[in-house]
């Protein structure tokens, strides 16, 4: 570590409080890694109504707090708790955050006031620093939800005794979600109209939070080196490539870490039996229990392919759907599927166990414990993503000796090493074409390795378990990024 920093993180979700995907894992875990390295970190997130305050030891922290939005002052309260030295401060404003789901209603329709909700969260986080006289060296924001943070700092707080010295960093976890909303929200957001221009927040007449964030942040990152390169291009960048290109070396890719406190088969309390590289006997127990739980045929000698995912276009399950029938008919293999999201995909995967009894087990929904069971009990783990900024499940899979079958994109390409049939090297199976045929053939390749090249399979499992994606290395890379942001901020 160069020197201890005060770091304010602002995020729309963070474990253990709220999580819909990898952002929650990162925003809850990276701060603890930074704190271990001697920094002082506060994470601000919404206090969603359903968060169990007693379970997390939330106590009143700061109230009342007035937050100026364009033309109105909103009064809210902040509750907090400490985890491993990190302060987690949760903004309580029921009008915005007391809802059953984080971003959308039960029909998956975005809440219409999302731009207001998350603009408010971001300003509330900055206001909290001002009210408490806590001067951060770095304000680190994540994704479109909090991407207004750098602009608030530059436009309103550049001269503030508490916030004037704060450099800003924006991490992009998924560039497809940009925060595009009608311009009518702009006055409430509370930036100026001269920030609503084609090279700042305006995008074909609408707001684009991420675009403005890219412009105003002192430094930027995304969650893997390969995705960083992909986002500079016209397809991967979803229109923002040119703006990222303009930032040159201020934009870097830093691979996410895994929280091995939570995801490690040698001490995971959620799985039926524990195991490590010295003996995989526990893994065989986990496989049998998983087969039983999902009503698959209980047999050691049939490979199980696991899936745990949000069902969204990004994840590529529409590439599996046309061929899963011919895979289970043509190969001796089972699928253990956990997922939720897209109604069409839910309707497709939901009835598969009835069509292929004993061969496909499906659970539609979000289920943390079952996710651990699938990681532990499967032989292979399938992620046919069309794009994948980092991906965490393949990283967990490696540690659970569950060999990933992935499309070679973004973080999947950076974390999985291609199997070499001649030497037995590698940690997984990669394909390039986003086609059902490629999914079919690559699953077939893994399955044939299971049956025909057992020694390779065993060596790959042990190799996979030895790969280390802990947060320490990534936290060190973030420190370098913070120093760059601070230098850029000072140079202004
Ligand atoms: P993304 O953030 O794009 O969804 P990641 O691979 O980075 O993808 O992270 C997904 C995280 O969410 C993992 O921790 C995974 O276990 C979890 N997850 C996704 N879908 C489910 C589900 N249906 N049930 C339980 N956990 C899930
Ligand atoms: C996003 C991406 C995923 C990444 C996660 C955490 O949800 O889709 O690939 O792992 O953010 O950075």
Short mmCIF file of C-alpha atoms and ligand atoms in Angstrom, two decimals:
data_model
loop_
_atom_site.label_atom_id
_atom_site.label_comp_id
_atom_site.label_asym_id
_atom_site.label_seq_id
_atom_site.Cartn_x
_atom_site.Cartn_y
_atom_site.Cartn_z
CA UNK A 1 0.00 0.00 0.00
CA UNK A 2 1.23 3.46 -0.81
CA UNK A 3 -0.49 5.32 2.03
CA UNK A 4 -3.78 5.01 3.89
CA UNK A 5 -6.70 6.61 2.09
CA UNK A 6 -10.22 7.52 3.09
CA UNK A 7 -12.52 5.93 0.55
CA UNK A 8 -16.24 6.52 0.09
CA UNK A 9 -17.98 3.86 -2.00
CA UNK A 10 -21.48 4.46 -3.27
CA UNK A 11 -23.42 1.54 -4.72
CA UNK A 12 -27.01 0.48 -5.28
CA UNK A 13 -26.37 -2.97 -3.75
CA UNK A 14 -23.77 -4.62 -1.53
CA UNK A 15 -23.55 -7.95 0.27
CA UNK A 16 -24.59 -8.94 2.87
CA UNK A 17 -27.48 -6.46 2.67
CA UNK A 18 -28.75 -6.52 -0.90
CA UNK A 19 -27.65 -8.35 -4.02
CA UNK A 20 -29.10 -9.05 -7.44
CA UNK A 21 -25.80 -9.98 -9.11
CA UNK A 22 -22.06 -9.55 -9.11
CA UNK A 23 -22.17 -5.82 -8.36
CA UNK A 24 -23.49 -6.67 -4.90
CA UNK A 25 -20.64 -9.12 -4.34
CA UNK A 26 -18.03 -6.59 -5.43
CA UNK A 27 -19.41 -3.57 -3.56
CA UNK A 28 -19.60 -5.61 -0.35
CA UNK A 29 -16.27 -7.38 -0.62
CA UNK A 30 -13.76 -4.99 -2.22
CA UNK A 31 -14.20 -2.50 0.67
CA UNK A 32 -13.22 -5.15 3.18
CA UNK A 33 -10.11 -6.04 1.17
CA UNK A 34 -9.17 -2.34 1.08
CA UNK A 35 -9.78 -1.98 4.80
CA UNK A 36 -7.49 -4.96 5.46
CA UNK A 37 -4.80 -3.11 3.54
CA UNK A 38 -5.03 -0.19 5.94
CA UNK A 39 -7.54 2.13 4.28
CA UNK A 40 -10.63 3.62 5.91
CA UNK A 41 -13.71 2.73 3.89
CA UNK A 42 -17.35 3.75 4.14
CA UNK A 43 -19.94 2.19 1.83
CA UNK A 44 -23.21 4.00 1.25
CA UNK A 45 -26.18 2.06 -0.15
CA UNK A 46 -29.98 2.27 0.09
CA UNK A 47 -31.77 0.88 3.07
CA UNK A 48 -34.25 -1.24 1.14
CA UNK A 49 -37.37 -1.79 3.21
CA UNK A 50 -36.98 -5.57 3.43
CA UNK A 51 -33.42 -5.50 4.78
CA UNK A 52 -33.50 -7.11 8.23
CA UNK A 53 -32.05 -4.34 10.40
CA UNK A 54 -31.84 -6.47 13.54
CA UNK A 55 -30.02 -9.31 11.80
CA UNK A 56 -27.38 -6.92 10.48
CA UNK A 57 -27.13 -4.88 13.67
CA UNK A 58 -28.19 -1.66 11.96
CA UNK A 59 -28.41 1.27 14.35
CA UNK A 60 -29.33 4.93 13.91
CA UNK A 61 -26.28 6.77 12.57
CA UNK A 62 -27.33 10.15 11.30
CA UNK A 63 -30.73 11.87 11.30
CA UNK A 64 -32.36 13.90 10.16
CA UNK A 65 -30.39 14.55 7.01
CA UNK A 66 -31.53 17.09 4.42
CA UNK A 67 -30.49 16.36 0.84
CA UNK A 68 -30.86 19.08 -1.75
CA UNK A 69 -32.19 17.79 -5.01
CA UNK A 70 -33.04 20.27 -7.75
CA UNK A 71 -35.27 22.79 -5.98
CA UNK A 72 -36.40 20.50 -3.11
CA UNK A 73 -34.84 19.31 0.07
CA UNK A 74 -35.55 15.65 0.87
CA UNK A 75 -35.32 14.60 4.50
CA UNK A 76 -33.99 11.15 5.25
CA UNK A 77 -32.13 9.14 7.88
CA UNK A 78 -29.02 7.00 7.82
CA UNK A 79 -28.53 3.70 9.64
CA UNK A 80 -25.18 1.99 9.90
CA UNK A 81 -23.23 -1.02 10.99
CA UNK A 82 -19.61 -2.08 10.84
CA UNK A 83 -18.25 -5.21 9.18
CA UNK A 84 -14.55 -5.98 9.49
CA UNK A 85 -13.88 -2.32 10.15
CA UNK A 86 -15.83 -1.05 7.14
CA UNK A 87 -18.74 1.28 7.87
CA UNK A 88 -21.83 0.37 5.88
CA UNK A 89 -24.20 3.36 5.92
CA UNK A 90 -27.71 2.72 4.61
CA UNK A 91 -29.84 5.63 3.49
CA UNK A 92 -33.39 5.31 4.70
CA UNK A 93 -35.89 7.03 2.49
CA UNK A 94 -38.94 4.83 2.25
CA UNK A 95 -40.59 6.70 -0.59
CA UNK A 96 -37.74 5.53 -2.83
CA UNK A 97 -36.38 2.39 -1.23
CA UNK A 98 -39.20 0.59 0.54
CA UNK A 99 -40.16 -1.59 -2.43
CA UNK A 100 -40.10 -5.34 -2.92
CA UNK A 101 -37.44 -5.40 -5.65
CA UNK A 102 -34.42 -3.20 -6.24
CA UNK A 103 -34.79 -1.88 -9.76
CA UNK A 104 -38.06 -3.05 -11.21
CA UNK A 105 -41.54 -4.31 -10.42
CA UNK A 106 -42.65 -7.93 -10.48
CA UNK A 107 -43.23 -7.71 -14.24
CA UNK A 108 -39.61 -6.63 -14.74
CA UNK A 109 -40.65 -3.09 -15.63
CA UNK A 110 -38.04 -0.55 -14.53
CA UNK A 111 -39.40 1.75 -11.84
CA UNK A 112 -40.13 5.01 -13.66
CA UNK A 113 -38.46 7.09 -10.95
CA UNK A 114 -35.15 5.16 -11.00
CA UNK A 115 -33.15 8.19 -12.14
CA UNK A 116 -34.49 10.11 -9.16
CA UNK A 117 -33.98 7.30 -6.69
CA UNK A 118 -30.33 6.80 -7.50
CA UNK A 119 -29.49 10.45 -8.07
CA UNK A 120 -30.87 10.95 -4.57
CA UNK A 121 -28.77 8.08 -3.16
CA UNK A 122 -25.63 9.58 -4.67
CA UNK A 123 -26.26 13.05 -3.35
CA UNK A 124 -27.23 11.67 0.04
CA UNK A 125 -23.88 9.87 0.26
CA UNK A 126 -22.02 13.12 -0.43
CA UNK A 127 -24.23 15.02 2.00
CA UNK A 128 -23.46 12.47 4.70
CA UNK A 129 -19.74 13.24 4.35
CA UNK A 130 -20.42 16.95 4.61
CA UNK A 131 -22.70 16.64 7.63
CA UNK A 132 -20.21 14.44 9.46
CA UNK A 133 -17.10 16.31 8.37
CA UNK A 134 -15.64 13.09 6.94
CA UNK A 135 -13.38 14.10 4.04
CA UNK A 136 -12.73 11.26 1.60
CA UNK A 137 -9.62 11.17 -0.59
CA UNK A 138 -11.54 9.12 -3.14
CA UNK A 139 -15.21 8.73 -3.99
CA UNK A 140 -15.66 5.42 -5.81
CA UNK A 141 -18.96 4.96 -7.66
CA UNK A 142 -20.31 1.90 -9.48
CA UNK A 143 -22.39 1.60 -12.65
CA UNK A 144 -24.98 4.05 -13.95
CA UNK A 145 -26.87 4.22 -10.66
CA UNK A 146 -24.16 6.22 -8.93
CA UNK A 147 -22.35 7.59 -12.00
CA UNK A 148 -23.58 11.12 -11.24
CA UNK A 149 -21.20 11.26 -8.26
CA UNK A 150 -18.16 12.59 -10.14
CA UNK A 151 -20.25 15.36 -11.74
CA UNK A 152 -21.80 16.40 -8.41
CA UNK A 153 -18.30 16.68 -6.99
CA UNK A 154 -16.95 18.70 -9.89
CA UNK A 155 -19.98 20.94 -10.38
CA UNK A 156 -21.11 21.58 -6.79
CA UNK A 157 -18.40 20.57 -4.35
CA UNK A 158 -15.07 21.50 -5.96
CA UNK A 159 -14.62 24.23 -3.39
CA UNK A 160 -16.20 22.47 -0.42
CA UNK A 161 -14.03 22.20 2.71
CA UNK A 162 -14.98 18.53 3.14
CA UNK A 163 -15.39 17.30 -0.44
CA UNK A 164 -13.13 19.67 -2.40
CA UNK A 165 -10.16 17.31 -2.14
CA UNK A 166 -12.03 14.19 -3.18
CA UNK A 167 -10.99 12.52 -6.43
CA UNK A 168 -13.55 10.32 -8.17
CA UNK A 169 -13.41 6.84 -9.67
CA UNK A 170 -16.15 5.17 -11.70
CA UNK A 171 -16.22 1.40 -12.15
CA UNK A 172 -18.33 0.02 -14.99
CA UNK A 173 -19.72 -3.43 -14.24
CA UNK A 174 -21.90 -3.60 -17.31
CA UNK A 175 -21.85 -0.99 -20.04
CA UNK A 176 -25.18 -2.07 -21.49
CA UNK A 177 -27.03 -0.42 -18.60
CA UNK A 178 -26.41 3.30 -18.99
CA UNK A 179 -29.20 5.09 -17.15
CA UNK A 180 -31.04 6.46 -20.18
CA UNK A 181 -34.14 8.31 -19.01
CA UNK A 182 -36.34 11.15 -20.24
CA UNK A 183 -34.84 14.60 -19.86
CA UNK A 184 -37.78 15.66 -17.66
CA UNK A 185 -35.87 14.23 -14.67
CA UNK A 186 -32.91 16.54 -15.21
CA UNK A 187 -34.12 19.44 -13.04
CA UNK A 188 -34.67 17.14 -10.07
CA UNK A 189 -31.27 15.49 -10.55
CA UNK A 190 -29.95 18.94 -9.87
CA UNK A 191 -27.05 19.42 -12.23
CA UNK A 192 -27.03 22.38 -14.59
CA UNK A 193 -28.38 22.51 -18.12
CA UNK A 194 -24.87 23.22 -19.36
CA UNK A 195 -24.04 19.70 -18.15
CA UNK A 196 -26.76 18.36 -20.39
CA UNK A 197 -24.78 18.49 -23.61
CA UNK A 198 -23.74 15.99 -26.25
CA UNK A 199 -20.32 15.46 -24.69
CA UNK A 200 -21.62 15.18 -21.13
CA UNK A 201 -24.98 13.74 -20.02
CA UNK A 202 -27.20 14.21 -23.06
CA UNK A 203 -27.87 11.27 -25.38
CA UNK A 204 -30.35 11.81 -28.22
CA UNK A 205 -32.43 14.06 -26.05
CA UNK A 206 -32.39 11.73 -23.03
CA UNK A 207 -30.14 11.53 -20.00
CA UNK A 208 -27.27 9.06 -20.05
CA UNK A 209 -25.79 8.76 -16.55
CA UNK A 210 -22.88 6.56 -17.56
CA UNK A 211 -21.82 8.78 -20.41
CA UNK A 212 -21.55 11.78 -18.10
CA UNK A 213 -19.79 9.67 -15.51
CA UNK A 214 -17.17 8.70 -18.08
CA UNK A 215 -16.60 12.36 -18.79
CA UNK A 216 -16.39 13.62 -15.21
CA UNK A 217 -14.66 10.80 -13.27
CA UNK A 218 -10.97 11.37 -12.53
CA UNK A 219 -10.26 7.74 -13.35
CA UNK A 220 -12.27 4.80 -14.66
CA UNK A 221 -12.23 1.06 -14.60
CA UNK A 222 -14.13 -1.98 -15.65
CA UNK A 223 -13.99 -5.47 -14.23
CA UNK A 224 -11.61 -7.34 -16.55
CA UNK A 225 -8.83 -6.43 -18.99
CA UNK A 226 -10.51 -8.13 -21.95
CA UNK A 227 -13.85 -6.39 -21.31
CA UNK A 228 -11.95 -3.08 -21.08
CA UNK A 229 -10.71 -3.67 -24.65
CA UNK A 230 -14.11 -4.87 -25.85
CA UNK A 231 -15.89 -1.78 -24.54
CA UNK A 232 -13.69 0.47 -26.66
CA UNK A 233 -15.27 -1.00 -29.79
CA UNK A 234 -18.60 -0.23 -31.46
CA UNK A 235 -20.38 -3.40 -30.35
CA UNK A 236 -18.89 -3.98 -26.92
CA UNK A 237 -19.15 -0.30 -26.02
CA UNK A 238 -22.88 -0.03 -26.65
CA UNK A 239 -22.24 3.41 -28.10
CA UNK A 240 -19.87 4.65 -25.39
CA UNK A 241 -16.61 3.33 -26.91
CA UNK A 242 -15.49 6.69 -28.31
CA UNK A 243 -15.94 8.39 -24.94
CA UNK A 244 -13.88 5.71 -23.20
CA UNK A 245 -11.21 5.90 -25.90
CA UNK A 246 -10.91 9.58 -25.23
CA UNK A 247 -9.96 8.83 -21.62
CA UNK A 248 -6.90 6.86 -22.77
CA UNK A 249 -4.85 5.44 -19.91
CA UNK A 250 -7.32 6.76 -17.32
CA UNK A 251 -9.46 3.71 -18.16
CA UNK A 252 -8.24 0.29 -17.03
CA UNK A 253 -9.54 -3.26 -16.55
CA UNK A 254 -9.19 -4.75 -13.07
CA UNK A 255 -10.36 -8.30 -12.58
CA UNK A 256 -12.82 -8.88 -9.74
CA UNK A 257 -11.76 -11.06 -6.87
CA UNK A 258 -13.73 -13.85 -5.27
CA UNK A 259 -14.82 -13.80 -1.68
CA UNK A 260 -13.24 -17.08 -0.56
CA UNK A 261 -14.70 -16.52 2.89
CA UNK A 262 -18.03 -17.26 1.26
CA UNK A 263 -17.00 -19.49 -1.66
CA UNK A 264 -14.54 -22.17 -0.61
CA UNK A 265 -15.48 -25.86 -0.50
CA UNK A 266 -13.07 -26.61 2.36
CA UNK A 267 -15.13 -24.48 4.77
CA UNK A 268 -18.46 -23.75 3.05
CA UNK A 269 -21.17 -24.43 5.67
CA UNK A 270 -23.92 -24.34 3.03
CA UNK A 271 -22.90 -27.49 1.13
CA UNK A 272 -23.57 -31.12 2.18
CA UNK A 273 -19.88 -32.07 2.58
CA UNK A 274 -16.57 -30.26 2.52
CA UNK A 275 -13.53 -31.05 0.36
CA UNK A 276 -10.23 -29.69 -0.85
CA UNK A 277 -7.54 -30.55 -3.39
CA UNK A 278 -6.12 -33.33 -1.21
CA UNK A 279 -9.37 -35.30 -1.47
CA UNK A 280 -12.43 -34.80 -3.61
CA UNK A 281 -14.48 -37.42 -1.73
CA UNK A 282 -16.70 -34.65 -0.33
CA UNK A 283 -17.42 -33.45 -3.84
CA UNK A 284 -18.86 -36.84 -4.73
CA UNK A 285 -21.18 -36.54 -1.73
CA UNK A 286 -22.24 -33.06 -2.86
CA UNK A 287 -22.96 -34.42 -6.34
CA UNK A 288 -25.19 -37.19 -5.03
CA UNK A 289 -27.07 -34.82 -2.74
CA UNK A 290 -27.55 -32.36 -5.57
CA UNK A 291 -28.85 -35.11 -7.84
CA UNK A 292 -31.28 -36.17 -5.14
CA UNK A 293 -32.44 -32.62 -4.43
CA UNK A 294 -33.14 -31.85 -8.08
CA UNK A 295 -34.58 -35.30 -8.79
CA UNK A 296 -31.83 -36.28 -11.16
CA UNK A 297 -30.79 -39.89 -11.52
CA UNK A 298 -28.33 -40.47 -8.65
CA UNK A 299 -25.15 -41.78 -10.27
CA UNK A 300 -21.47 -40.87 -9.92
CA UNK A 301 -20.60 -41.77 -13.48
CA UNK A 302 -22.91 -39.27 -15.24
CA UNK A 303 -21.47 -35.78 -15.61
CA UNK A 304 -23.57 -32.92 -14.24
CA UNK A 305 -23.50 -29.54 -15.96
CA UNK A 306 -24.46 -26.72 -13.56
CA UNK A 307 -26.03 -23.36 -14.37
CA UNK A 308 -26.63 -20.48 -11.93
CA UNK A 309 -27.62 -17.24 -13.57
CA UNK A 310 -29.79 -14.27 -14.05
CA UNK A 311 -31.79 -15.05 -17.17
CA UNK A 312 -31.05 -12.05 -19.36
CA UNK A 313 -29.96 -11.82 -22.97
CA UNK A 314 -26.36 -11.14 -21.95
CA UNK A 315 -26.00 -14.61 -20.46
CA UNK A 316 -26.61 -16.43 -23.77
CA UNK A 317 -29.08 -19.09 -22.66
CA UNK A 318 -31.04 -18.58 -25.84
CA UNK A 319 -28.02 -20.30 -27.43
CA UNK A 320 -28.49 -23.35 -25.22
CA UNK A 321 -32.26 -23.59 -25.57
CA UNK A 322 -32.34 -24.91 -29.16
CA UNK A 323 -29.77 -27.64 -28.45
CA UNK A 324 -30.34 -28.76 -24.87
CA UNK A 325 -32.81 -31.41 -26.14
CA UNK A 326 -30.33 -32.94 -28.54
CA UNK A 327 -27.59 -32.75 -25.88
CA UNK A 328 -29.54 -34.76 -23.30
CA UNK A 329 -30.83 -37.19 -25.91
CA UNK A 330 -27.48 -37.66 -27.60
CA UNK A 331 -25.08 -37.60 -24.66
CA UNK A 332 -25.20 -39.22 -21.25
CA UNK A 333 -25.25 -36.00 -19.23
CA UNK A 334 -27.39 -34.12 -16.70
CA UNK A 335 -28.19 -30.44 -16.17
CA UNK A 336 -28.73 -28.68 -12.84
CA UNK A 337 -30.28 -25.29 -13.58
CA UNK A 338 -30.93 -22.37 -11.23
CA UNK A 339 -32.06 -19.11 -12.74
CA UNK A 340 -34.64 -16.36 -12.89
CA UNK A 341 -35.45 -13.34 -14.97
CA UNK A 342 -36.61 -13.42 -18.56
CA UNK A 343 -40.09 -14.93 -18.58
CA UNK A 344 -39.55 -16.78 -21.86
CA UNK A 345 -36.43 -18.48 -20.54
CA UNK A 346 -38.18 -19.29 -17.28
CA UNK A 347 -41.03 -20.82 -19.26
CA UNK A 348 -38.54 -22.82 -21.32
CA UNK A 349 -36.33 -24.18 -18.52
CA UNK A 350 -39.14 -24.61 -15.96
CA UNK A 351 -40.85 -27.63 -17.64
CA UNK A 352 -37.63 -29.36 -18.83
CA UNK A 353 -37.50 -31.76 -15.84
CA UNK A 354 -40.84 -33.18 -16.97
CA UNK A 355 -39.64 -33.55 -20.53
CA UNK A 356 -36.31 -35.09 -19.58
CA UNK A 357 -36.95 -36.75 -16.23
CA UNK A 358 -33.82 -37.59 -14.29
CA UNK A 359 -31.70 -35.65 -16.77
CA UNK A 360 -32.62 -32.02 -16.20
CA UNK A 361 -33.34 -30.48 -12.80
CA UNK A 362 -34.55 -26.88 -12.69
CA UNK A 363 -35.26 -24.41 -9.93
CA UNK A 364 -36.69 -21.09 -11.08
CA UNK A 365 -35.92 -18.29 -8.65
CA UNK A 366 -33.11 -16.82 -6.62
CA UNK A 367 -31.66 -19.28 -4.12
CA UNK A 368 -28.28 -18.65 -2.50
CA UNK A 369 -27.90 -22.04 -0.83
CA UNK A 370 -28.80 -23.95 -3.98
CA UNK A 371 -26.23 -21.85 -5.87
CA UNK A 372 -23.58 -23.22 -3.49
CA UNK A 373 -24.90 -26.78 -3.95
CA UNK A 374 -24.69 -26.49 -7.72
CA UNK A 375 -21.15 -25.09 -7.57
CA UNK A 376 -20.09 -27.99 -5.36
CA UNK A 377 -22.12 -30.84 -6.87
CA UNK A 378 -21.58 -30.26 -10.60
CA UNK A 379 -18.75 -31.52 -12.78
CA UNK A 380 -18.97 -28.64 -15.22
CA UNK A 381 -20.39 -25.13 -15.09
CA UNK A 382 -21.89 -23.56 -18.20
CA UNK A 383 -21.73 -19.83 -19.03
CA UNK A 384 -22.44 -19.25 -22.74
CA UNK A 385 -22.48 -15.44 -22.28
CA UNK A 386 -22.79 -13.18 -25.29
CA UNK A 387 -20.67 -10.78 -23.29
CA UNK A 388 -19.42 -10.97 -19.70
CA UNK A 389 -17.68 -8.03 -18.04
CA UNK A 390 -16.11 -10.30 -15.44
CA UNK A 391 -18.36 -13.09 -14.25
CA UNK A 392 -17.97 -14.46 -10.77
CA UNK A 393 -19.53 -17.89 -11.03
CA UNK A 394 -16.78 -19.31 -13.21
CA UNK A 395 -14.26 -18.07 -10.63
CA UNK A 396 -16.20 -19.78 -7.85
CA UNK A 397 -16.47 -22.89 -10.03
CA UNK A 398 -12.70 -23.14 -10.38
CA UNK A 399 -12.32 -23.22 -6.61
CA UNK A 400 -15.03 -25.92 -6.36
CA UNK A 401 -13.23 -28.09 -8.97
CA UNK A 402 -16.20 -27.61 -11.28
CA UNK A 403 -14.72 -27.01 -14.71
CA UNK A 404 -16.18 -24.00 -16.55
CA UNK A 405 -17.55 -24.28 -20.09
CA UNK A 406 -17.58 -20.69 -21.30
CA UNK A 407 -17.69 -18.45 -24.29
CA UNK A 408 -14.31 -16.74 -24.67
CA UNK A 409 -15.47 -13.21 -23.88
CA UNK A 410 -14.59 -10.55 -21.29
CA UNK A 411 -13.67 -11.88 -17.87
CA UNK A 412 -14.55 -15.44 -18.87
CA UNK A 413 -11.66 -15.38 -21.32
CA UNK A 414 -9.34 -13.86 -18.71
CA UNK A 415 -10.03 -16.38 -15.95
CA UNK A 416 -10.50 -19.73 -17.73
CA UNK A 417 -7.54 -21.45 -19.42
CA UNK A 418 -8.35 -23.48 -22.50
CA UNK A 419 -8.07 -27.26 -22.24
CA UNK A 420 -5.36 -28.76 -24.41
CA UNK A 421 -6.28 -32.29 -25.38
CA UNK A 422 -2.71 -33.30 -26.13
CA UNK A 423 -1.06 -32.15 -22.92
CA UNK A 424 -4.03 -32.10 -20.54
CA UNK A 425 -3.33 -28.46 -19.67
CA UNK A 426 -6.04 -25.94 -18.90
CA UNK A 427 -8.85 -25.31 -16.45
CA UNK A 428 -11.93 -25.30 -18.69
CA UNK A 429 -13.52 -25.42 -22.12
CA UNK A 430 -13.88 -22.29 -24.25
CA UNK A 431 -15.67 -21.53 -27.49
CA UNK A 432 -15.84 -18.39 -29.59
CA UNK A 433 -18.90 -18.42 -31.82
CA UNK A 434 -22.12 -17.28 -30.14
CA UNK A 435 -24.10 -20.07 -31.77
CA UNK A 436 -26.14 -23.04 -30.53
CA UNK A 437 -23.85 -25.32 -32.52
CA UNK A 438 -20.79 -24.11 -30.62
CA UNK A 439 -22.56 -24.62 -27.27
CA UNK A 440 -23.58 -28.13 -28.30
CA UNK A 441 -20.10 -29.09 -29.44
CA UNK A 442 -18.27 -27.62 -26.47
CA UNK A 443 -20.56 -29.33 -23.95
CA UNK A 444 -19.87 -32.49 -25.98
CA UNK A 445 -16.14 -31.88 -25.71
CA UNK A 446 -16.38 -31.58 -21.93
CA UNK A 447 -18.59 -34.66 -21.67
CA UNK A 448 -16.22 -36.74 -23.80
CA UNK A 449 -13.33 -35.60 -21.60
CA UNK A 450 -15.29 -36.81 -18.57
CA UNK A 451 -15.73 -40.28 -20.05
CA UNK A 452 -12.60 -40.76 -22.13
CA UNK A 453 -9.76 -38.73 -20.58
CA UNK A 454 -10.21 -39.16 -16.84
CA UNK A 455 -6.56 -38.39 -15.95
CA UNK A 456 -6.85 -35.04 -17.73
CA UNK A 457 -10.08 -34.29 -15.92
CA UNK A 458 -8.53 -35.05 -12.54
CA UNK A 459 -5.47 -32.90 -13.27
CA UNK A 460 -7.64 -30.03 -14.48
CA UNK A 461 -9.75 -30.14 -11.34
CA UNK A 462 -6.73 -29.83 -9.11
CA UNK A 463 -5.25 -27.11 -11.27
CA UNK A 464 -8.54 -25.20 -11.21
CA UNK A 465 -8.67 -25.38 -7.41
CA UNK A 466 -5.17 -23.97 -7.14
CA UNK A 467 -5.96 -20.82 -9.13
CA UNK A 468 -6.10 -17.79 -6.88
CA UNK A 469 -8.45 -14.91 -7.62
CA UNK A 470 -8.51 -13.45 -4.14
CA UNK A 471 -9.22 -9.76 -3.68
CA UNK A 472 -5.74 -8.86 -2.49
CA UNK A 473 -4.28 -8.48 -5.97
CA UNK A 474 -7.28 -6.57 -7.29
CA UNK A 475 -7.30 -4.28 -4.25
CA UNK A 476 -3.68 -3.37 -5.00
CA UNK A 477 -4.67 -2.50 -8.57
CA UNK A 478 -7.48 -0.27 -7.26
CA UNK A 479 -4.94 1.52 -5.05
CA UNK A 480 -2.93 2.38 -8.14
CA UNK A 481 -6.09 3.61 -9.84
CA UNK A 482 -6.98 5.76 -6.83
CA UNK A 483 -3.53 7.35 -6.92
CA UNK A 484 -4.01 8.11 -10.60
CA UNK A 485 -7.41 9.68 -9.87
CA UNK A 486 -5.92 11.78 -7.08
CA UNK A 487 -3.14 12.98 -9.38
CA UNK A 488 -5.65 13.86 -12.11
CA UNK A 489 -7.84 15.68 -9.60
CA UNK A 490 -4.90 17.74 -8.35
CA UNK A 491 -3.85 18.63 -11.88
CA UNK A 492 -7.18 20.33 -12.60
P1 LIG B 1 -24.03 -10.87 -13.00
O1 LIG B 1 -23.61 -9.86 -12.01
O2 LIG B 1 -23.98 -10.37 -14.40
O3 LIG B 1 -25.34 -11.49 -12.69
P2 LIG B 1 -21.81 -12.48 -11.95
O4 LIG B 1 -21.30 -13.80 -12.40
O5 LIG B 1 -20.81 -11.40 -11.77
O6 LIG B 1 -22.96 -12.06 -12.98
O7 LIG B 1 -22.50 -12.61 -10.53
C1 LIG B 1 -23.66 -13.33 -10.31
C2 LIG B 1 -23.80 -13.55 -8.82
O8 LIG B 1 -25.18 -13.70 -8.52
C3 LIG B 1 -23.13 -14.80 -8.33
O9 LIG B 1 -22.70 -14.62 -7.00
C4 LIG B 1 -24.25 -15.85 -8.44
O10 LIG B 1 -24.07 -16.92 -7.57
C5 LIG B 1 -25.45 -15.02 -8.08
N1 LIG B 1 -26.70 -15.49 -8.72
C6 LIG B 1 -27.13 -15.23 -9.97
N2 LIG B 1 -28.33 -15.79 -10.19
C7 LIG B 1 -28.67 -16.44 -9.06
C8 LIG B 1 -29.80 -17.23 -8.65
N3 LIG B 1 -30.82 -17.46 -9.48
N4 LIG B 1 -29.81 -17.72 -7.40
C9 LIG B 1 -28.77 -17.49 -6.56
N5 LIG B 1 -27.68 -16.77 -6.89
C10 LIG B 1 -27.62 -16.24 -8.12
C1 LIG B 2 -21.96 -7.24 -13.81
C2 LIG B 2 -21.45 -8.18 -14.90
C3 LIG B 2 -20.63 -9.33 -14.37
C4 LIG B 2 -19.65 -8.89 -13.30
C5 LIG B 2 -20.41 -8.14 -12.22
C6 LIG B 2 -19.49 -7.66 -11.09
O1 LIG B 2 -23.16 -7.66 -13.27
O2 LIG B 2 -22.51 -8.66 -15.68
O3 LIG B 2 -19.92 -9.93 -15.44
O4 LIG B 2 -18.98 -9.99 -12.75
O5 LIG B 2 -21.02 -7.01 -12.76
O6 LIG B 2 -18.48 -6.82 -11.55
#
